[in-house]
Amino acid sequence: MKKILSIILAVALLAVGAFALTACNDDNDKIVMYTEAGFAPYEFVGADGAIKGVDVAIMSEVAERMGRTLEIKDVAFDFITQYVAESDGYAVGAAGMTISDERKQSVDFSNVYASSTLVIISAEDVAYDSVADLAGKKVGVQQGTSGDEIISYASDAANGGYTYKDGENDVTVTAAGATVQKYQTYALAYVELVNGRIDAILMDKLPAQSLIATQGGDQLVIKDAADLLQEDFGIALKKDAPAELVDTINNVINEWLANGNIAAYTDYFTAVDNYEKNGGEAPVAPEGLKLSWNV
Ligand code: ARG
């Protein structure tokens, strides 16, 4: 009996050991990048089916420098912070994510690598150019984005609208009676706008330009939301993420801001997205701009 028990125990221990080893191996050699790949030029699905863009370039460089593989997971945008917060620390959110106080409660952010202006896409003849203009309108947003947060608060004027700090001053914007339509992807919102089922979309400028350039939209215009401030993008990290990961990300960002690579990748991937969807002349990357990584 004793013998059988010890055999069972030995087998069980072996199994646990083998499991721990695999789990460990997995953890030790990869970085998981959570994103939502409908946000060109930061991330989009290329003609070859692979996800590419500025965020992918940054994280590929980071993974290569750390000798890890990069696993990209395309998920619903509003789950990204939670997935990062619950990860083992080697997972990041690289998704054109706006650094915000609310998100900072659950995740940390890298240095800023890009700034963005929120814009409103609407029909040419109305051309809304402020959140205030959206009062009483049907407004499409990607669920869980800054645009969603802003218009959701602004539409609730009875509860104080949307307030932000501009330097020392509190600024409040309201769009009383706006209806917020939340979509999983911007492409879905865009179809609804083209078909006249919503009046406007509130989103980041470059991805808005990419939508218009690649999905058609002759009667649509893009206007800066004049009553909002610029937003800053950062890579989301688990709080207390491994220092090597944080440092490598910030080093890549600092170097690539200084040498112009961030701007070069932004232009290049804008052109690639446009070319892959509309044809024309294939874009040529500036000399020396790295486009493949050993990850
Ligand atoms: N900058 C906005 C935000 O952080 C929108 C980001 C959407 N990103 C995406 N990959 N779909 O809320």
mmCIF file of C-alpha atoms and ligand atoms in Angstrom:
data_model
loop_
_atom_site.group_PDB
_atom_site.id
_atom_site.type_symbol
_atom_site.label_atom_id
_atom_site.label_comp_id
_atom_site.label_asym_id
_atom_site.label_seq_id
_atom_site.Cartn_x
_atom_site.Cartn_y
_atom_site.Cartn_z
ATOM 1 C CA MET A 1 0.000 0.000 0.000
ATOM 2 C CA LYS A 2 2.781 2.369 1.066
ATOM 3 C CA LYS A 3 4.642 1.600 -2.132
ATOM 4 C CA ILE A 4 1.630 2.384 -4.291
ATOM 5 C CA LEU A 5 1.141 5.615 -2.438
ATOM 6 C CA SER A 6 4.731 6.697 -2.947
ATOM 7 C CA ILE A 7 4.537 5.813 -6.633
ATOM 8 C CA ILE A 8 1.414 7.906 -6.968
ATOM 9 C CA LEU A 9 3.135 10.701 -5.108
ATOM 10 C CA ALA A 10 6.222 10.478 -7.286
ATOM 11 C CA VAL A 11 4.146 10.580 -10.457
ATOM 12 C CA ALA A 12 2.160 13.518 -9.130
ATOM 13 C CA LEU A 13 5.341 15.385 -8.248
ATOM 14 C CA LEU A 14 6.760 14.719 -11.684
ATOM 15 C CA ALA A 15 3.606 16.053 -13.287
ATOM 16 C CA VAL A 16 3.688 19.182 -11.164
ATOM 17 C CA GLY A 17 7.369 19.640 -11.955
ATOM 18 C CA ALA A 18 6.818 19.253 -15.673
ATOM 19 C CA PHE A 19 3.920 21.690 -15.543
ATOM 20 C CA ALA A 20 5.911 24.261 -13.593
ATOM 21 C CA LEU A 21 8.726 23.923 -16.090
ATOM 22 C CA THR A 22 6.511 24.516 -19.113
ATOM 23 C CA ALA A 23 4.693 27.383 -17.443
ATOM 24 C CA CYS A 24 8.032 28.856 -16.534
ATOM 25 C CA ASN A 25 9.462 28.420 -20.003
ATOM 26 C CA ASP A 26 6.443 30.088 -21.508
ATOM 27 C CA ASP A 27 6.719 32.999 -19.143
ATOM 28 C CA ASN A 28 10.421 33.401 -19.595
ATOM 29 C CA ASP A 29 10.614 33.821 -23.273
ATOM 30 C CA LYS A 30 7.734 35.952 -24.407
ATOM 31 C CA ILE A 31 6.064 39.298 -24.124
ATOM 32 C CA VAL A 32 2.334 39.490 -24.703
ATOM 33 C CA MET A 33 1.076 42.615 -26.444
ATOM 34 C CA TYR A 34 -2.632 43.247 -26.015
ATOM 35 C CA THR A 35 -4.086 45.494 -28.671
ATOM 36 C CA GLU A 36 -7.183 46.128 -30.756
ATOM 37 C CA ALA A 37 -6.042 46.068 -34.343
ATOM 38 C CA GLY A 38 -8.462 48.518 -35.951
ATOM 39 C CA PHE A 39 -6.430 51.643 -35.287
ATOM 40 C CA ALA A 40 -4.092 52.472 -38.167
ATOM 41 C CA PRO A 41 -1.318 53.579 -38.242
ATOM 42 C CA TYR A 42 -0.746 52.321 -34.679
ATOM 43 C CA GLU A 43 -2.087 48.804 -35.331
ATOM 44 C CA PHE A 44 -3.947 47.289 -38.245
ATOM 45 C CA VAL A 45 -4.269 43.968 -39.995
ATOM 46 C CA GLY A 46 -2.030 44.005 -43.035
ATOM 47 C CA ALA A 47 -2.782 42.453 -46.420
ATOM 48 C CA ASP A 48 -0.760 39.397 -45.348
ATOM 49 C CA GLY A 49 -3.000 38.951 -42.296
ATOM 50 C CA ALA A 50 -0.297 40.021 -39.843
ATOM 51 C CA ILE A 51 -0.889 42.862 -37.398
ATOM 52 C CA LYS A 52 1.478 45.756 -38.025
ATOM 53 C CA GLY A 53 1.889 49.414 -37.118
ATOM 54 C CA VAL A 54 3.767 51.811 -34.863
ATOM 55 C CA ASP A 55 2.903 49.956 -31.639
ATOM 56 C CA VAL A 56 3.961 46.646 -33.171
ATOM 57 C CA ALA A 57 7.289 48.174 -34.244
ATOM 58 C CA ILE A 58 7.936 49.516 -30.732
ATOM 59 C CA MET A 59 7.095 46.235 -29.035
ATOM 60 C CA SER A 60 8.993 44.148 -31.620
ATOM 61 C CA GLU A 61 12.104 46.196 -30.923
ATOM 62 C CA VAL A 62 11.565 45.796 -27.169
ATOM 63 C CA ALA A 63 11.092 42.023 -27.442
ATOM 64 C CA GLU A 64 14.165 41.677 -29.654
ATOM 65 C CA ARG A 65 16.348 43.643 -27.244
ATOM 66 C CA MET A 66 15.145 41.433 -24.398
ATOM 67 C CA GLY A 67 15.632 38.208 -26.372
ATOM 68 C CA ARG A 68 11.959 37.293 -26.139
ATOM 69 C CA THR A 69 9.270 36.430 -28.644
ATOM 70 C CA LEU A 70 6.352 38.798 -29.112
ATOM 71 C CA GLU A 71 2.844 37.400 -28.950
ATOM 72 C CA ILE A 72 0.198 39.831 -30.186
ATOM 73 C CA LYS A 73 -3.358 39.368 -28.923
ATOM 74 C CA ASP A 74 -6.095 41.263 -30.708
ATOM 75 C CA VAL A 75 -8.842 41.781 -28.109
ATOM 76 C CA ALA A 76 -11.753 44.090 -27.336
ATOM 77 C CA PHE A 77 -10.195 47.456 -26.490
ATOM 78 C CA ASP A 78 -12.009 47.891 -23.187
ATOM 79 C CA PHE A 79 -10.482 44.695 -21.734
ATOM 80 C CA ILE A 80 -6.861 45.650 -22.342
ATOM 81 C CA THR A 81 -6.120 47.372 -19.018
ATOM 82 C CA GLN A 82 -7.693 44.509 -17.093
ATOM 83 C CA TYR A 83 -5.691 41.866 -18.994
ATOM 84 C CA VAL A 84 -2.472 43.778 -18.373
ATOM 85 C CA ALA A 85 -3.283 44.295 -14.682
ATOM 86 C CA GLU A 86 -3.970 40.582 -14.226
ATOM 87 C CA SER A 87 -0.924 39.400 -16.188
ATOM 88 C CA ASP A 88 2.407 38.035 -14.919
ATOM 89 C CA GLY A 89 4.021 41.422 -15.653
ATOM 90 C CA TYR A 90 5.358 40.534 -19.096
ATOM 91 C CA ALA A 91 2.175 41.690 -20.835
ATOM 92 C CA VAL A 92 1.574 45.200 -22.099
ATOM 93 C CA GLY A 93 -1.235 47.196 -23.645
ATOM 94 C CA ALA A 94 0.087 48.745 -26.863
ATOM 95 C CA ALA A 95 -2.964 50.175 -28.535
ATOM 96 C CA GLY A 96 -2.642 53.913 -29.028
ATOM 97 C CA MET A 97 -3.736 54.134 -25.427
ATOM 98 C CA THR A 98 -4.339 57.500 -23.903
ATOM 99 C CA ILE A 99 -2.665 57.989 -20.537
ATOM 100 C CA SER A 100 -5.422 58.844 -18.073
ATOM 101 C CA ASP A 101 -5.807 59.109 -14.319
ATOM 102 C CA GLU A 102 -8.584 56.574 -14.369
ATOM 103 C CA ARG A 103 -6.436 53.976 -16.158
ATOM 104 C CA LYS A 104 -3.501 54.766 -13.880
ATOM 105 C CA GLN A 105 -5.539 53.327 -11.024
ATOM 106 C CA SER A 106 -5.096 49.866 -12.501
ATOM 107 C CA VAL A 107 -1.978 50.073 -14.713
ATOM 108 C CA ASP A 108 1.229 52.077 -15.146
ATOM 109 C CA PHE A 109 2.250 53.812 -18.355
ATOM 110 C CA SER A 110 5.540 54.122 -20.199
ATOM 111 C CA ASN A 111 6.873 57.463 -21.341
ATOM 112 C CA VAL A 112 4.700 59.295 -23.852
ATOM 113 C CA TYR A 113 5.462 58.213 -27.438
ATOM 114 C CA ALA A 114 2.788 60.161 -29.352
ATOM 115 C CA SER A 115 0.230 62.897 -28.904
ATOM 116 C CA SER A 116 -3.225 62.814 -30.365
ATOM 117 C CA THR A 117 -6.100 65.146 -31.009
ATOM 118 C CA LEU A 118 -9.653 63.908 -30.738
ATOM 119 C CA VAL A 119 -11.691 64.676 -33.831
ATOM 120 C CA ILE A 120 -15.293 64.455 -34.870
ATOM 121 C CA ILE A 121 -16.198 62.765 -38.136
ATOM 122 C CA SER A 122 -19.544 63.947 -39.474
ATOM 123 C CA ALA A 123 -21.333 64.824 -42.700
ATOM 124 C CA GLU A 124 -19.848 67.699 -44.636
ATOM 125 C CA ASP A 125 -22.967 69.842 -44.338
ATOM 126 C CA VAL A 126 -22.983 69.746 -40.506
ATOM 127 C CA ALA A 127 -19.215 69.517 -39.870
ATOM 128 C CA TYR A 128 -19.364 69.393 -36.075
ATOM 129 C CA ASP A 129 -16.195 70.812 -34.533
ATOM 130 C CA SER A 130 -16.752 70.650 -30.785
ATOM 131 C CA VAL A 131 -18.166 68.254 -28.216
ATOM 132 C CA ALA A 132 -20.761 70.942 -27.474
ATOM 133 C CA ASP A 133 -21.975 70.596 -31.082
ATOM 134 C CA LEU A 134 -22.912 67.002 -30.347
ATOM 135 C CA ALA A 135 -25.792 67.939 -28.022
ATOM 136 C CA GLY A 136 -28.842 65.911 -28.964
ATOM 137 C CA LYS A 137 -26.913 63.884 -31.565
ATOM 138 C CA LYS A 138 -26.206 60.169 -31.932
ATOM 139 C CA VAL A 139 -22.501 59.775 -31.359
ATOM 140 C CA GLY A 140 -20.511 56.627 -32.128
ATOM 141 C CA VAL A 141 -17.426 55.651 -30.112
ATOM 142 C CA GLN A 142 -15.258 52.616 -29.590
ATOM 143 C CA GLN A 143 -16.276 51.089 -26.293
ATOM 144 C CA GLY A 144 -13.963 51.936 -23.408
ATOM 145 C CA THR A 145 -11.974 54.636 -25.215
ATOM 146 C CA SER A 146 -11.351 58.211 -24.143
ATOM 147 C CA GLY A 147 -13.934 59.317 -26.703
ATOM 148 C CA ASP A 148 -16.477 57.049 -25.021
ATOM 149 C CA GLU A 149 -15.669 58.442 -21.581
ATOM 150 C CA ILE A 150 -15.803 62.061 -22.736
ATOM 151 C CA ILE A 151 -19.094 61.935 -24.616
ATOM 152 C CA SER A 152 -20.713 59.717 -21.976
ATOM 153 C CA TYR A 153 -19.998 62.315 -19.274
ATOM 154 C CA ALA A 154 -20.697 65.291 -21.539
ATOM 155 C CA SER A 155 -24.093 63.926 -22.548
ATOM 156 C CA ASP A 156 -25.025 63.653 -18.876
ATOM 157 C CA ALA A 157 -25.219 67.415 -18.412
ATOM 158 C CA ALA A 158 -27.606 67.018 -15.481
ATOM 159 C CA ASN A 159 -24.772 65.336 -13.569
ATOM 160 C CA GLY A 160 -22.180 67.970 -14.394
ATOM 161 C CA GLY A 161 -20.958 66.995 -17.865
ATOM 162 C CA TYR A 162 -17.299 66.181 -18.615
ATOM 163 C CA THR A 163 -14.707 68.126 -16.630
ATOM 164 C CA TYR A 164 -10.955 68.200 -17.205
ATOM 165 C CA LYS A 165 -8.013 70.263 -15.982
ATOM 166 C CA ASP A 166 -6.482 72.786 -18.349
ATOM 167 C CA GLY A 167 -3.462 73.855 -16.335
ATOM 168 C CA GLU A 168 -4.974 75.209 -13.150
ATOM 169 C CA ASN A 169 -8.456 75.614 -14.541
ATOM 170 C CA ASP A 170 -11.348 73.192 -14.531
ATOM 171 C CA VAL A 171 -13.074 73.111 -17.900
ATOM 172 C CA THR A 172 -16.485 71.528 -18.300
ATOM 173 C CA VAL A 173 -17.981 70.490 -21.614
ATOM 174 C CA THR A 174 -21.532 69.338 -22.074
ATOM 175 C CA ALA A 175 -23.483 67.851 -24.948
ATOM 176 C CA ALA A 176 -26.886 67.554 -23.333
ATOM 177 C CA GLY A 177 -29.053 64.795 -24.709
ATOM 178 C CA ALA A 178 -26.390 63.209 -26.910
ATOM 179 C CA THR A 179 -26.939 59.462 -27.306
ATOM 180 C CA VAL A 180 -23.787 57.380 -27.055
ATOM 181 C CA GLN A 181 -23.537 54.373 -29.375
ATOM 182 C CA LYS A 182 -20.706 52.078 -28.351
ATOM 183 C CA TYR A 183 -19.040 49.800 -30.885
ATOM 184 C CA GLN A 184 -16.448 47.081 -30.597
ATOM 185 C CA THR A 185 -14.510 48.509 -33.571
ATOM 186 C CA TYR A 186 -14.270 51.844 -35.342
ATOM 187 C CA ALA A 187 -14.984 50.111 -38.657
ATOM 188 C CA LEU A 188 -18.453 49.182 -37.356
ATOM 189 C CA ALA A 189 -19.121 52.727 -36.164
ATOM 190 C CA TYR A 190 -17.972 54.014 -39.530
ATOM 191 C CA VAL A 191 -20.453 51.877 -41.463
ATOM 192 C CA GLU A 192 -23.228 53.217 -39.231
ATOM 193 C CA LEU A 193 -22.130 56.786 -39.917
ATOM 194 C CA VAL A 194 -21.896 56.260 -43.665
ATOM 195 C CA ASN A 195 -25.408 54.790 -43.578
ATOM 196 C CA GLY A 196 -26.737 57.717 -41.582
ATOM 197 C CA ARG A 197 -27.688 55.730 -38.495
ATOM 198 C CA ILE A 198 -25.461 57.881 -36.298
ATOM 199 C CA ASP A 199 -24.526 61.562 -36.662
ATOM 200 C CA ALA A 200 -20.876 61.567 -35.684
ATOM 201 C CA ILE A 201 -17.884 59.607 -34.399
ATOM 202 C CA LEU A 202 -15.550 60.942 -31.703
ATOM 203 C CA MET A 203 -12.081 59.413 -32.013
ATOM 204 C CA ASP A 204 -8.330 59.996 -32.527
ATOM 205 C CA LYS A 205 -7.241 61.995 -35.552
ATOM 206 C CA LEU A 206 -4.829 59.701 -37.429
ATOM 207 C CA PRO A 207 -7.049 56.605 -37.187
ATOM 208 C CA ALA A 208 -9.991 58.790 -38.293
ATOM 209 C CA GLN A 209 -8.015 59.926 -41.352
ATOM 210 C CA SER A 210 -7.135 56.320 -42.076
ATOM 211 C CA LEU A 211 -10.811 55.294 -41.906
ATOM 212 C CA ILE A 212 -11.815 57.974 -44.383
ATOM 213 C CA ALA A 213 -8.880 57.198 -46.669
ATOM 214 C CA THR A 214 -9.461 53.463 -46.698
ATOM 215 C CA GLN A 215 -13.215 52.924 -46.236
ATOM 216 C CA GLY A 216 -14.444 55.721 -48.500
ATOM 217 C CA GLY A 217 -16.453 58.619 -47.195
ATOM 218 C CA ASP A 218 -16.835 61.344 -49.739
ATOM 219 C CA GLN A 219 -19.502 63.286 -47.868
ATOM 220 C CA LEU A 220 -17.684 63.109 -44.529
ATOM 221 C CA VAL A 221 -15.308 65.569 -42.877
ATOM 222 C CA ILE A 222 -12.933 65.431 -39.936
ATOM 223 C CA LYS A 223 -12.802 68.373 -37.539
ATOM 224 C CA ASP A 224 -10.731 68.786 -34.387
ATOM 225 C CA ALA A 225 -12.886 68.787 -31.267
ATOM 226 C CA ALA A 226 -12.016 72.372 -30.356
ATOM 227 C CA ASP A 227 -13.177 72.134 -26.735
ATOM 228 C CA LEU A 228 -10.844 69.262 -25.787
ATOM 229 C CA LEU A 229 -7.141 69.040 -24.977
ATOM 230 C CA GLN A 230 -4.548 66.901 -26.699
ATOM 231 C CA GLU A 231 -4.080 63.374 -25.399
ATOM 232 C CA ASP A 232 -0.836 61.471 -24.879
ATOM 233 C CA PHE A 233 -0.250 57.830 -25.764
ATOM 234 C CA GLY A 234 1.744 55.442 -23.590
ATOM 235 C CA ILE A 235 2.280 51.697 -23.364
ATOM 236 C CA ALA A 236 0.289 50.219 -20.473
ATOM 237 C CA LEU A 237 2.248 48.070 -18.037
ATOM 238 C CA LYS A 238 1.301 46.071 -15.002
ATOM 239 C CA LYS A 239 1.945 48.051 -11.835
ATOM 240 C CA ASP A 240 5.416 47.089 -10.591
ATOM 241 C CA ALA A 241 6.205 45.449 -13.926
ATOM 242 C CA PRO A 242 9.743 44.017 -14.224
ATOM 243 C CA ALA A 243 12.215 46.907 -14.377
ATOM 244 C CA GLU A 244 13.949 45.449 -17.425
ATOM 245 C CA LEU A 245 10.699 45.611 -19.402
ATOM 246 C CA VAL A 246 9.833 49.141 -18.256
ATOM 247 C CA ASP A 247 13.355 50.377 -18.978
ATOM 248 C CA THR A 248 13.590 48.729 -22.385
ATOM 249 C CA ILE A 249 10.256 50.213 -23.462
ATOM 250 C CA ASN A 250 11.231 53.686 -22.270
ATOM 251 C CA ASN A 251 14.650 53.411 -23.901
ATOM 252 C CA VAL A 252 13.160 52.472 -27.260
ATOM 253 C CA ILE A 253 10.639 55.310 -26.986
ATOM 254 C CA ASN A 254 13.261 57.873 -25.996
ATOM 255 C CA GLU A 255 15.640 56.816 -28.756
ATOM 256 C CA TRP A 256 12.940 56.692 -31.400
ATOM 257 C CA LEU A 257 11.540 60.097 -30.459
ATOM 258 C CA ALA A 258 15.032 61.581 -30.591
ATOM 259 C CA ASN A 259 16.070 60.021 -33.916
ATOM 260 C CA GLY A 260 12.739 60.595 -35.656
ATOM 261 C CA ASN A 261 11.792 56.913 -35.941
ATOM 262 C CA ILE A 262 8.381 57.338 -34.282
ATOM 263 C CA ALA A 263 7.457 59.955 -36.873
ATOM 264 C CA ALA A 264 8.932 57.833 -39.675
ATOM 265 C CA TYR A 265 6.986 54.713 -38.617
ATOM 266 C CA THR A 266 3.808 56.786 -38.273
ATOM 267 C CA ASP A 267 4.119 58.100 -41.825
ATOM 268 C CA TYR A 268 5.245 54.783 -43.239
ATOM 269 C CA PHE A 269 2.442 52.715 -41.702
ATOM 270 C CA THR A 270 -0.135 55.336 -42.706
ATOM 271 C CA ALA A 271 1.082 54.905 -46.282
ATOM 272 C CA VAL A 272 1.159 51.093 -46.028
ATOM 273 C CA ASP A 273 -2.416 50.943 -44.728
ATOM 274 C CA ASN A 274 -3.543 53.255 -47.511
ATOM 275 C CA TYR A 275 -1.651 51.311 -50.170
ATOM 276 C CA GLU A 276 -2.865 47.912 -49.012
ATOM 277 C CA LYS A 277 -6.490 49.039 -49.121
ATOM 278 C CA ASN A 278 -6.482 51.426 -52.071
ATOM 279 C CA GLY A 279 -3.592 50.299 -54.234
ATOM 280 C CA GLY A 280 -1.432 52.860 -55.998
ATOM 281 C CA GLU A 281 2.271 53.090 -55.565
ATOM 282 C CA ALA A 282 3.847 50.891 -52.921
ATOM 283 C CA PRO A 283 5.364 53.047 -50.173
ATOM 284 C CA VAL A 284 9.081 52.863 -49.647
ATOM 285 C CA ALA A 285 10.351 53.080 -46.082
ATOM 286 C CA PRO A 286 13.064 55.656 -45.409
ATOM 287 C CA GLU A 287 16.498 54.147 -45.608
ATOM 288 C CA GLY A 288 17.582 52.371 -42.493
ATOM 289 C CA LEU A 289 14.102 52.157 -40.965
ATOM 290 C CA LYS A 290 13.949 48.691 -39.446
ATOM 291 C CA LEU A 291 10.973 46.628 -40.611
ATOM 292 C CA SER A 292 11.734 43.107 -39.489
ATOM 293 C CA TRP A 293 12.669 41.796 -36.103
ATOM 294 C CA ASN A 294 13.861 38.541 -34.702
ATOM 295 C CA VAL A 295 10.883 38.043 -32.390
HETATM 296 N N1 ARG B 1 -6.677 56.822 -27.631
HETATM 297 C C1 ARG B 1 -7.964 56.275 -27.319
HETATM 298 C C2 ARG B 1 -7.965 55.699 -25.936
HETATM 299 O O1 ARG B 1 -6.987 55.353 -25.398
HETATM 300 C C3 ARG B 1 -8.431 55.220 -28.304
HETATM 301 C C4 ARG B 1 -7.517 54.051 -28.467
HETATM 302 C C5 ARG B 1 -8.110 52.958 -29.316
HETATM 303 N N2 ARG B 1 -7.101 52.025 -29.647
HETATM 304 C C6 ARG B 1 -7.293 50.933 -30.439
HETATM 305 N N3 ARG B 1 -6.256 50.205 -30.701
HETATM 306 N N4 ARG B 1 -8.466 50.619 -30.882
HETATM 307 O O2 ARG B 1 -8.968 55.567 -25.331
#
